[in-house]
């Protein structure tokens, strides 16, 4: 008999359900804030999993209770939201998506896993894979953006990074793909609202990233808080059992979101905790995160015949299996026993800087003001995000420390020691007072160039942070306009967790950069880009709207029967705005200038099973070395189900020295042209397919070719 069988044979019902129970801990669980019920629960085997505890000593102390003082000595599984870094804080996920760089995504997840594991953590609730097309929804900041292909690449890279080569290694943590599914489609972008998406959209847009995570071996999956058309995800047997375990072949652990099982009562599908627990368990939810429904109500559900012992056993086995895969039975203290090498701290910081600067998107550079001239002698750095060290950490700071983060002001000071840099506190991020504006204007009057640091506080995006207004909060617009009225060159940086609709700023400022929440190295990264030490390479993973009225907005729309035609009244547009975004998906300027020529597809007549080689020549026509990002899109112009105008199938980033040319090549499997057919099965239909390559999804900048799929 194996270890798990032996344990199963000796476990009481309560001990079994204890393995399905995850409880939130306060960090100082063994100190003065010690919670008696928690410690007793661990000893009694009623608590098998914890979240929100980290620290080598803290985790060891509670693990000791489980493995030395509980009857069966089953180790605890300790999870934490290690989202964009643990001790070293990297850019938020939406910013990381701007890098379009799976190798970097993997590296930052690897370091986050190492650091979390050093702190005794064995599981993270990441990657978040919700395709997000509505910036009102605050969790867009945690997302990989609007595109399912990009989200799928991120799913695989992050899973590899967190889990490493061997889940049992002392620097690996179990990854959790979340939140299955369509959370980004909540009605009107309102947090925790219902979503109502078609089966087709689920299969085309929202599920593929989860399939990619499963294919990469992700250890756990978390259903979202929401319901889809009346079926809450926490009790959605069709998707959790049918699709996730059945179709996608997932055999890991399903863990509920925080309190979500009890919230089935609020959803209106369960009258009480007993039925809520039964619904969730029968849908395949193994671990109850904090609602107490399993430990409190599963015994009664069993008595009432609402669940079977075998369903409970299956879930318990999956949890024990995960603990085994994590190596917890062999050495429950392995995480938390490694210390970082001395050189690692510096390497991690360096990676944070690399990741941060690669995430910055240069949105406009109207007068070519950037990069800053080395002759610049006097800069005013103002705006409420200029010296906002803590805000740089973003929405999930884990064990990050505000004092470790470099503000934009400090980054510029460090980068420009010969330049006079003036700064004054002016308006607050959100407050209504305009008192500081005149001081700021006076300060700017004497400067050659103004760096205006605008945006949102970290807490204005993330969970429970939806907004109806996508403009600048507080009196920041008044500040910006007063400064712009001076007529000085103005470079604006936007620290935010979502695209902000600021057409007036894009029109008036000389340059605008999306700097998101870049983590510990934010200030250095911004300075690297402004000074030209780093040639900006970030690209938008979301279409940036002009106005909140345009959302949801995304590039891979289906064609309209009356497509937008400027000036045509009966075409798909608005009376008061064009339908096009302010900046398209993939947009991002460089200090270099790239031109594309000569798109080739080889062969041009293909059959199922073939691979098409798509190539273009890219020329750096500028005098600066730089990195170009190229997007490969396809379109099936006539199909049994209308296909999107563009669908992303590949991305390439190429370093290109000034004046040089290179060929970019993709190998496109013909199977990538298949789609979800009328009966939701995958179909590959013969006929003509368009192939497009461009530097963004802007149709006017695409090079186009075609291939023919023979019947
Ligand atoms: C709620 C969030 O929705 C989820 O993403 C997170 O992992 C859990 N809380 C645990 O903190």
JSON list of N, CA, C and O in Angstrom, two decimals, residues 133 181-187 194-208 226-231 233 236 238-239 243 554 556 558 641-644 676-680:
[
{"chain": "A", "resi": 133, "resn": "UNK", "atom": "N", "xyz": [-10.99, 42.55, -21.29]},
{"chain": "A", "resi": 133, "resn": "UNK", "atom": "CA", "xyz": [-11.25, 43.47, -22.39]},
{"chain": "A", "resi": 133, "resn": "UNK", "atom": "C", "xyz": [-12.01, 44.71, -21.93]},
{"chain": "A", "resi": 133, "resn": "UNK", "atom": "O", "xyz": [-12.52, 45.45, -22.76]},
{"chain": "A", "resi": 181, "resn": "UNK", "atom": "N", "xyz": [-13.92, 30.88, -14.82]},
{"chain": "A", "resi": 181, "resn": "UNK", "atom": "CA", "xyz": [-13.58, 31.28, -16.16]},
{"chain": "A", "resi": 181, "resn": "UNK", "atom": "C", "xyz": [-14.46, 32.47, -16.51]},
{"chain": "A", "resi": 181, "resn": "UNK", "atom": "O", "xyz": [-15.54, 32.62, -15.95]},
{"chain": "A", "resi": 182, "resn": "UNK", "atom": "N", "xyz": [-13.99, 33.31, -17.43]},
{"chain": "A", "resi": 182, "resn": "UNK", "atom": "CA", "xyz": [-14.76, 34.46, -17.93]},
{"chain": "A", "resi": 182, "resn": "UNK", "atom": "C", "xyz": [-15.00, 35.54, -16.88]},
{"chain": "A", "resi": 182, "resn": "UNK", "atom": "O", "xyz": [-15.92, 36.35, -17.01]},
{"chain": "A", "resi": 183, "resn": "UNK", "atom": "N", "xyz": [-14.15, 35.57, -15.86]},
{"chain": "A", "resi": 183, "resn": "UNK", "atom": "CA", "xyz": [-14.28, 36.60, -14.81]},
{"chain": "A", "resi": 183, "resn": "UNK", "atom": "C", "xyz": [-14.14, 38.00, -15.43]},
{"chain": "A", "resi": 183, "resn": "UNK", "atom": "O", "xyz": [-14.82, 38.95, -15.04]},
{"chain": "A", "resi": 184, "resn": "UNK", "atom": "N", "xyz": [-13.31, 38.09, -16.46]},
{"chain": "A", "resi": 184, "resn": "UNK", "atom": "CA", "xyz": [-13.11, 39.40, -17.11]},
{"chain": "A", "resi": 184, "resn": "UNK", "atom": "C", "xyz": [-14.34, 39.90, -17.85]},
{"chain": "A", "resi": 184, "resn": "UNK", "atom": "O", "xyz": [-14.39, 41.06, -18.27]},
{"chain": "A", "resi": 185, "resn": "UNK", "atom": "N", "xyz": [-15.34, 39.04, -17.98]},
{"chain": "A", "resi": 185, "resn": "UNK", "atom": "CA", "xyz": [-16.54, 39.43, -18.73]},
{"chain": "A", "resi": 185, "resn": "UNK", "atom": "C", "xyz": [-17.67, 39.87, -17.81]},
{"chain": "A", "resi": 185, "resn": "UNK", "atom": "O", "xyz": [-18.83, 39.94, -18.23]},
{"chain": "A", "resi": 186, "resn": "UNK", "atom": "N", "xyz": [-17.37, 40.18, -16.56]},
{"chain": "A", "resi": 186, "resn": "UNK", "atom": "CA", "xyz": [-18.43, 40.60, -15.64]},
{"chain": "A", "resi": 186, "resn": "UNK", "atom": "C", "xyz": [-19.20, 41.79, -16.22]},
{"chain": "A", "resi": 186, "resn": "UNK", "atom": "O", "xyz": [-18.62, 42.67, -16.84]},
{"chain": "A", "resi": 187, "resn": "UNK", "atom": "N", "xyz": [-20.50, 41.78, -15.98]},
{"chain": "A", "resi": 187, "resn": "UNK", "atom": "CA", "xyz": [-21.38, 42.79, -16.56]},
{"chain": "A", "resi": 187, "resn": "UNK", "atom": "C", "xyz": [-20.91, 44.20, -16.23]},
{"chain": "A", "resi": 187, "resn": "UNK", "atom": "O", "xyz": [-20.70, 44.54, -15.06]},
{"chain": "A", "resi": 194, "resn": "UNK", "atom": "N", "xyz": [-22.29, 39.21, -12.42]},
{"chain": "A", "resi": 194, "resn": "UNK", "atom": "CA", "xyz": [-22.52, 38.02, -13.23]},
{"chain": "A", "resi": 194, "resn": "UNK", "atom": "C", "xyz": [-21.90, 38.22, -14.62]},
{"chain": "A", "resi": 194, "resn": "UNK", "atom": "O", "xyz": [-21.79, 39.34, -15.10]},
{"chain": "A", "resi": 195, "resn": "UNK", "atom": "N", "xyz": [-21.51, 37.11, -15.24]},
{"chain": "A", "resi": 195, "resn": "UNK", "atom": "CA", "xyz": [-21.06, 37.18, -16.64]},
{"chain": "A", "resi": 195, "resn": "UNK", "atom": "C", "xyz": [-22.04, 36.36, -17.47]},
{"chain": "A", "resi": 195, "resn": "UNK", "atom": "O", "xyz": [-22.61, 35.39, -16.99]},
{"chain": "A", "resi": 196, "resn": "UNK", "atom": "N", "xyz": [-22.23, 36.77, -18.68]},
{"chain": "A", "resi": 196, "resn": "UNK", "atom": "CA", "xyz": [-23.11, 35.99, -19.56]},
{"chain": "A", "resi": 196, "resn": "UNK", "atom": "C", "xyz": [-22.45, 35.90, -20.92]},
{"chain": "A", "resi": 196, "resn": "UNK", "atom": "O", "xyz": [-22.58, 36.80, -21.74]},
{"chain": "A", "resi": 197, "resn": "UNK", "atom": "N", "xyz": [-21.68, 34.86, -21.10]},
{"chain": "A", "resi": 197, "resn": "UNK", "atom": "CA", "xyz": [-20.95, 34.72, -22.36]},
{"chain": "A", "resi": 197, "resn": "UNK", "atom": "C", "xyz": [-21.41, 33.43, -23.04]},
{"chain": "A", "resi": 197, "resn": "UNK", "atom": "O", "xyz": [-21.80, 32.48, -22.38]},
{"chain": "A", "resi": 198, "resn": "UNK", "atom": "N", "xyz": [-21.33, 33.44, -24.35]},
{"chain": "A", "resi": 198, "resn": "UNK", "atom": "CA", "xyz": [-21.78, 32.27, -25.10]},
{"chain": "A", "resi": 198, "resn": "UNK", "atom": "C", "xyz": [-20.81, 31.11, -24.91]},
{"chain": "A", "resi": 198, "resn": "UNK", "atom": "O", "xyz": [-19.65, 31.29, -24.54]},
{"chain": "A", "resi": 199, "resn": "UNK", "atom": "N", "xyz": [-21.30, 29.93, -25.19]},
{"chain": "A", "resi": 199, "resn": "UNK", "atom": "CA", "xyz": [-20.43, 28.75, -25.17]},
{"chain": "A", "resi": 199, "resn": "UNK", "atom": "C", "xyz": [-19.26, 28.95, -26.13]},
{"chain": "A", "resi": 199, "resn": "UNK", "atom": "O", "xyz": [-18.13, 28.58, -25.86]},
{"chain": "A", "resi": 200, "resn": "UNK", "atom": "N", "xyz": [-19.57, 29.55, -27.27]},
{"chain": "A", "resi": 200, "resn": "UNK", "atom": "CA", "xyz": [-18.52, 29.77, -28.27]},
{"chain": "A", "resi": 200, "resn": "UNK", "atom": "C", "xyz": [-17.43, 30.66, -27.71]},
{"chain": "A", "resi": 200, "resn": "UNK", "atom": "O", "xyz": [-16.24, 30.37, -27.82]},
{"chain": "A", "resi": 201, "resn": "UNK", "atom": "N", "xyz": [-17.83, 31.75, -27.06]},
{"chain": "A", "resi": 201, "resn": "UNK", "atom": "CA", "xyz": [-16.83, 32.68, -26.52]},
{"chain": "A", "resi": 201, "resn": "UNK", "atom": "C", "xyz": [-16.03, 32.00, -25.41]},
{"chain": "A", "resi": 201, "resn": "UNK", "atom": "O", "xyz": [-14.82, 32.21, -25.29]},
{"chain": "A", "resi": 202, "resn": "UNK", "atom": "N", "xyz": [-16.70, 31.18, -24.61]},
{"chain": "A", "resi": 202, "resn": "UNK", "atom": "CA", "xyz": [-15.95, 30.43, -23.60]},
{"chain": "A", "resi": 202, "resn": "UNK", "atom": "C", "xyz": [-14.86, 29.61, -24.27]},
{"chain": "A", "resi": 202, "resn": "UNK", "atom": "O", "xyz": [-13.69, 29.64, -23.86]},
{"chain": "A", "resi": 203, "resn": "UNK", "atom": "N", "xyz": [-15.24, 28.90, -25.32]},
{"chain": "A", "resi": 203, "resn": "UNK", "atom": "CA", "xyz": [-14.29, 27.98, -25.95]},
{"chain": "A", "resi": 203, "resn": "UNK", "atom": "C", "xyz": [-13.26, 28.70, -26.81]},
{"chain": "A", "resi": 203, "resn": "UNK", "atom": "O", "xyz": [-12.14, 28.21, -26.98]},
{"chain": "A", "resi": 204, "resn": "UNK", "atom": "N", "xyz": [-13.63, 29.84, -27.35]},
{"chain": "A", "resi": 204, "resn": "UNK", "atom": "CA", "xyz": [-12.67, 30.55, -28.21]},
{"chain": "A", "resi": 204, "resn": "UNK", "atom": "C", "xyz": [-11.75, 31.46, -27.41]},
{"chain": "A", "resi": 204, "resn": "UNK", "atom": "O", "xyz": [-10.60, 31.66, -27.77]},
{"chain": "A", "resi": 205, "resn": "UNK", "atom": "N", "xyz": [-12.30, 32.06, -26.36]},
{"chain": "A", "resi": 205, "resn": "UNK", "atom": "CA", "xyz": [-11.56, 33.14, -25.69]},
{"chain": "A", "resi": 205, "resn": "UNK", "atom": "C", "xyz": [-11.12, 32.80, -24.27]},
{"chain": "A", "resi": 205, "resn": "UNK", "atom": "O", "xyz": [-9.96, 32.98, -23.92]},
{"chain": "A", "resi": 206, "resn": "UNK", "atom": "N", "xyz": [-12.07, 32.32, -23.47]},
{"chain": "A", "resi": 206, "resn": "UNK", "atom": "CA", "xyz": [-11.78, 32.25, -22.03]},
{"chain": "A", "resi": 206, "resn": "UNK", "atom": "C", "xyz": [-11.14, 30.94, -21.58]},
{"chain": "A", "resi": 206, "resn": "UNK", "atom": "O", "xyz": [-10.38, 30.92, -20.61]},
{"chain": "A", "resi": 207, "resn": "UNK", "atom": "N", "xyz": [-11.46, 29.85, -22.26]},
{"chain": "A", "resi": 207, "resn": "UNK", "atom": "CA", "xyz": [-10.91, 28.56, -21.80]},
{"chain": "A", "resi": 207, "resn": "UNK", "atom": "C", "xyz": [-9.49, 28.26, -22.31]},
{"chain": "A", "resi": 207, "resn": "UNK", "atom": "O", "xyz": [-8.73, 27.60, -21.59]},
{"chain": "A", "resi": 208, "resn": "UNK", "atom": "N", "xyz": [-9.12, 28.70, -23.53]},
{"chain": "A", "resi": 208, "resn": "UNK", "atom": "CA", "xyz": [-7.79, 28.28, -24.03]},
{"chain": "A", "resi": 208, "resn": "UNK", "atom": "C", "xyz": [-6.62, 28.55, -23.08]},
{"chain": "A", "resi": 208, "resn": "UNK", "atom": "O", "xyz": [-5.74, 27.68, -22.94]},
{"chain": "A", "resi": 226, "resn": "UNK", "atom": "N", "xyz": [-17.49, 34.37, -9.80]},
{"chain": "A", "resi": 226, "resn": "UNK", "atom": "CA", "xyz": [-18.70, 34.79, -10.54]},
{"chain": "A", "resi": 226, "resn": "UNK", "atom": "C", "xyz": [-19.56, 33.61, -10.98]},
{"chain": "A", "resi": 226, "resn": "UNK", "atom": "O", "xyz": [-19.17, 32.46, -10.88]},
{"chain": "A", "resi": 227, "resn": "UNK", "atom": "N", "xyz": [-20.73, 33.96, -11.50]},
{"chain": "A", "resi": 227, "resn": "UNK", "atom": "CA", "xyz": [-21.55, 32.96, -12.18]},
{"chain": "A", "resi": 227, "resn": "UNK", "atom": "C", "xyz": [-21.55, 33.29, -13.67]},
{"chain": "A", "resi": 227, "resn": "UNK", "atom": "O", "xyz": [-21.40, 34.44, -14.08]},
{"chain": "A", "resi": 228, "resn": "UNK", "atom": "N", "xyz": [-21.68, 32.24, -14.47]},
{"chain": "A", "resi": 228, "resn": "UNK", "atom": "CA", "xyz": [-21.83, 32.45, -15.91]},
{"chain": "A", "resi": 228, "resn": "UNK", "atom": "C", "xyz": [-23.26, 32.06, -16.25]},
{"chain": "A", "resi": 228, "resn": "UNK", "atom": "O", "xyz": [-23.63, 30.89, -16.13]},
{"chain": "A", "resi": 229, "resn": "UNK", "atom": "N", "xyz": [-24.02, 33.05, -16.62]},
{"chain": "A", "resi": 229, "resn": "UNK", "atom": "CA", "xyz": [-25.43, 32.83, -17.00]},
{"chain": "A", "resi": 229, "resn": "UNK", "atom": "C", "xyz": [-26.15, 31.98, -15.96]},
{"chain": "A", "resi": 229, "resn": "UNK", "atom": "O", "xyz": [-26.87, 31.04, -16.29]},
{"chain": "A", "resi": 230, "resn": "UNK", "atom": "N", "xyz": [-25.94, 32.31, -14.71]},
{"chain": "A", "resi": 230, "resn": "UNK", "atom": "CA", "xyz": [-26.69, 31.65, -13.65]},
{"chain": "A", "resi": 230, "resn": "UNK", "atom": "C", "xyz": [-26.02, 30.42, -13.05]},
{"chain": "A", "resi": 230, "resn": "UNK", "atom": "O", "xyz": [-26.53, 29.86, -12.08]},
{"chain": "A", "resi": 231, "resn": "UNK", "atom": "N", "xyz": [-24.89, 30.02, -13.60]},
{"chain": "A", "resi": 231, "resn": "UNK", "atom": "CA", "xyz": [-24.18, 28.87, -13.05]},
{"chain": "A", "resi": 231, "resn": "UNK", "atom": "C", "xyz": [-22.90, 29.36, -12.37]},
{"chain": "A", "resi": 231, "resn": "UNK", "atom": "O", "xyz": [-21.90, 29.63, -13.04]},
{"chain": "A", "resi": 233, "resn": "UNK", "atom": "N", "xyz": [-19.40, 29.61, -10.84]},
{"chain": "A", "resi": 233, "resn": "UNK", "atom": "CA", "xyz": [-18.25, 28.76, -11.19]},
{"chain": "A", "resi": 233, "resn": "UNK", "atom": "C", "xyz": [-17.91, 27.79, -10.06]},
{"chain": "A", "resi": 233, "resn": "UNK", "atom": "O", "xyz": [-17.42, 26.70, -10.30]},
{"chain": "A", "resi": 236, "resn": "UNK", "atom": "N", "xyz": [-19.95, 24.84, -10.72]},
{"chain": "A", "resi": 236, "resn": "UNK", "atom": "CA", "xyz": [-20.18, 24.61, -12.15]},
{"chain": "A", "resi": 236, "resn": "UNK", "atom": "C", "xyz": [-19.60, 23.27, -12.58]},
{"chain": "A", "resi": 236, "resn": "UNK", "atom": "O", "xyz": [-18.48, 23.18, -13.10]},
{"chain": "A", "resi": 238, "resn": "UNK", "atom": "N", "xyz": [-20.37, 21.44, -14.98]},
{"chain": "A", "resi": 238, "resn": "UNK", "atom": "CA", "xyz": [-20.16, 21.31, -16.42]},
{"chain": "A", "resi": 238, "resn": "UNK", "atom": "C", "xyz": [-18.74, 21.75, -16.80]},
{"chain": "A", "resi": 238, "resn": "UNK", "atom": "O", "xyz": [-18.06, 21.08, -17.58]},
{"chain": "A", "resi": 239, "resn": "UNK", "atom": "N", "xyz": [-18.30, 22.87, -16.25]},
{"chain": "A", "resi": 239, "resn": "UNK", "atom": "CA", "xyz": [-16.96, 23.33, -16.62]},
{"chain": "A", "resi": 239, "resn": "UNK", "atom": "C", "xyz": [-15.86, 22.70, -15.77]},
{"chain": "A", "resi": 239, "resn": "UNK", "atom": "O", "xyz": [-14.78, 22.39, -16.26]},
{"chain": "A", "resi": 243, "resn": "UNK", "atom": "N", "xyz": [-15.53, 19.98, -18.49]},
{"chain": "A", "resi": 243, "resn": "UNK", "atom": "CA", "xyz": [-14.47, 20.53, -19.34]},
{"chain": "A", "resi": 243, "resn": "UNK", "atom": "C", "xyz": [-13.08, 20.35, -18.72]},
{"chain": "A", "resi": 243, "resn": "UNK", "atom": "O", "xyz": [-12.18, 19.77, -19.33]},
{"chain": "A", "resi": 554, "resn": "UNK", "atom": "N", "xyz": [-11.63, 45.39, -28.07]},
{"chain": "A", "resi": 554, "resn": "UNK", "atom": "CA", "xyz": [-10.55, 44.42, -28.35]},
{"chain": "A", "resi": 554, "resn": "UNK", "atom": "C", "xyz": [-10.41, 44.28, -29.85]},
{"chain": "A", "resi": 554, "resn": "UNK", "atom": "O", "xyz": [-11.34, 44.55, -30.60]},
{"chain": "A", "resi": 556, "resn": "UNK", "atom": "N", "xyz": [-9.79, 41.54, -31.78]},
{"chain": "A", "resi": 556, "resn": "UNK", "atom": "CA", "xyz": [-10.27, 40.43, -32.61]},
{"chain": "A", "resi": 556, "resn": "UNK", "atom": "C", "xyz": [-11.78, 40.29, -32.61]},
{"chain": "A", "resi": 556, "resn": "UNK", "atom": "O", "xyz": [-12.37, 39.27, -32.31]},
{"chain": "A", "resi": 558, "resn": "UNK", "atom": "N", "xyz": [-15.48, 40.30, -34.50]},
{"chain": "A", "resi": 558, "resn": "UNK", "atom": "CA", "xyz": [-16.00, 39.72, -35.75]},
{"chain": "A", "resi": 558, "resn": "UNK", "atom": "C", "xyz": [-16.37, 40.85, -36.70]},
{"chain": "A", "resi": 558, "resn": "UNK", "atom": "O", "xyz": [-16.66, 41.96, -36.27]},
{"chain": "A", "resi": 641, "resn": "UNK", "atom": "N", "xyz": [-18.71, 29.64, -39.58]},
{"chain": "A", "resi": 641, "resn": "UNK", "atom": "CA", "xyz": [-19.00, 30.55, -38.47]},
{"chain": "A", "resi": 641, "resn": "UNK", "atom": "C", "xyz": [-18.14, 31.78, -38.72]},
{"chain": "A", "resi": 641, "resn": "UNK", "atom": "O", "xyz": [-16.94, 31.64, -38.98]},
{"chain": "A", "resi": 642, "resn": "UNK", "atom": "N", "xyz": [-18.73, 32.97, -38.64]},
{"chain": "A", "resi": 642, "resn": "UNK", "atom": "CA", "xyz": [-17.95, 34.18, -38.94]},
{"chain": "A", "resi": 642, "resn": "UNK", "atom": "C", "xyz": [-16.73, 34.24, -38.03]},
{"chain": "A", "resi": 642, "resn": "UNK", "atom": "O", "xyz": [-16.83, 34.11, -36.81]},
{"chain": "A", "resi": 643, "resn": "UNK", "atom": "N", "xyz": [-15.58, 34.41, -38.65]},
{"chain": "A", "resi": 643, "resn": "UNK", "atom": "CA", "xyz": [-14.33, 34.43, -37.90]},
{"chain": "A", "resi": 643, "resn": "UNK", "atom": "C", "xyz": [-13.90, 35.88, -37.65]},
{"chain": "A", "resi": 643, "resn": "UNK", "atom": "O", "xyz": [-14.21, 36.77, -38.44]},
{"chain": "A", "resi": 644, "resn": "UNK", "atom": "N", "xyz": [-13.13, 36.09, -36.57]},
{"chain": "A", "resi": 644, "resn": "UNK", "atom": "CA", "xyz": [-12.69, 37.45, -36.26]},
{"chain": "A", "resi": 644, "resn": "UNK", "atom": "C", "xyz": [-11.88, 38.09, -37.40]},
{"chain": "A", "resi": 644, "resn": "UNK", "atom": "O", "xyz": [-11.28, 37.38, -38.21]},
{"chain": "A", "resi": 676, "resn": "UNK", "atom": "N", "xyz": [-13.52, 26.78, -33.60]},
{"chain": "A", "resi": 676, "resn": "UNK", "atom": "CA", "xyz": [-14.61, 26.10, -32.91]},
{"chain": "A", "resi": 676, "resn": "UNK", "atom": "C", "xyz": [-15.83, 26.14, -33.83]},
{"chain": "A", "resi": 676, "resn": "UNK", "atom": "O", "xyz": [-16.36, 27.21, -34.12]},
{"chain": "A", "resi": 677, "resn": "UNK", "atom": "N", "xyz": [-16.24, 24.97, -34.28]},
{"chain": "A", "resi": 677, "resn": "UNK", "atom": "CA", "xyz": [-17.31, 24.91, -35.28]},
{"chain": "A", "resi": 677, "resn": "UNK", "atom": "C", "xyz": [-18.69, 25.10, -34.67]},
{"chain": "A", "resi": 677, "resn": "UNK", "atom": "O", "xyz": [-18.85, 25.38, -33.48]},
{"chain": "A", "resi": 678, "resn": "UNK", "atom": "N", "xyz": [-19.69, 24.90, -35.52]},
{"chain": "A", "resi": 678, "resn": "UNK", "atom": "CA", "xyz": [-21.06, 25.18, -35.07]},
{"chain": "A", "resi": 678, "resn": "UNK", "atom": "C", "xyz": [-21.48, 24.30, -33.90]},
{"chain": "A", "resi": 678, "resn": "UNK", "atom": "O", "xyz": [-22.24, 24.73, -33.04]},
{"chain": "A", "resi": 679, "resn": "UNK", "atom": "N", "xyz": [-20.99, 23.08, -33.87]},
{"chain": "A", "resi": 679, "resn": "UNK", "atom": "CA", "xyz": [-21.35, 22.19, -32.76]},
{"chain": "A", "resi": 679, "resn": "UNK", "atom": "C", "xyz": [-20.29, 22.22, -31.66]},
{"chain": "A", "resi": 679, "resn": "UNK", "atom": "O", "xyz": [-20.20, 21.29, -30.86]},
{"chain": "A", "resi": 680, "resn": "UNK", "atom": "N", "xyz": [-19.47, 23.24, -31.62]},
{"chain": "A", "resi": 680, "resn": "UNK", "atom": "CA", "xyz": [-18.39, 23.46, -30.65]},
{"chain": "A", "resi": 680, "resn": "UNK", "atom": "C", "xyz": [-17.24, 22.47, -30.81]},
{"chain": "A", "resi": 680, "resn": "UNK", "atom": "O", "xyz": [-16.35, 22.39, -29.97]}
]
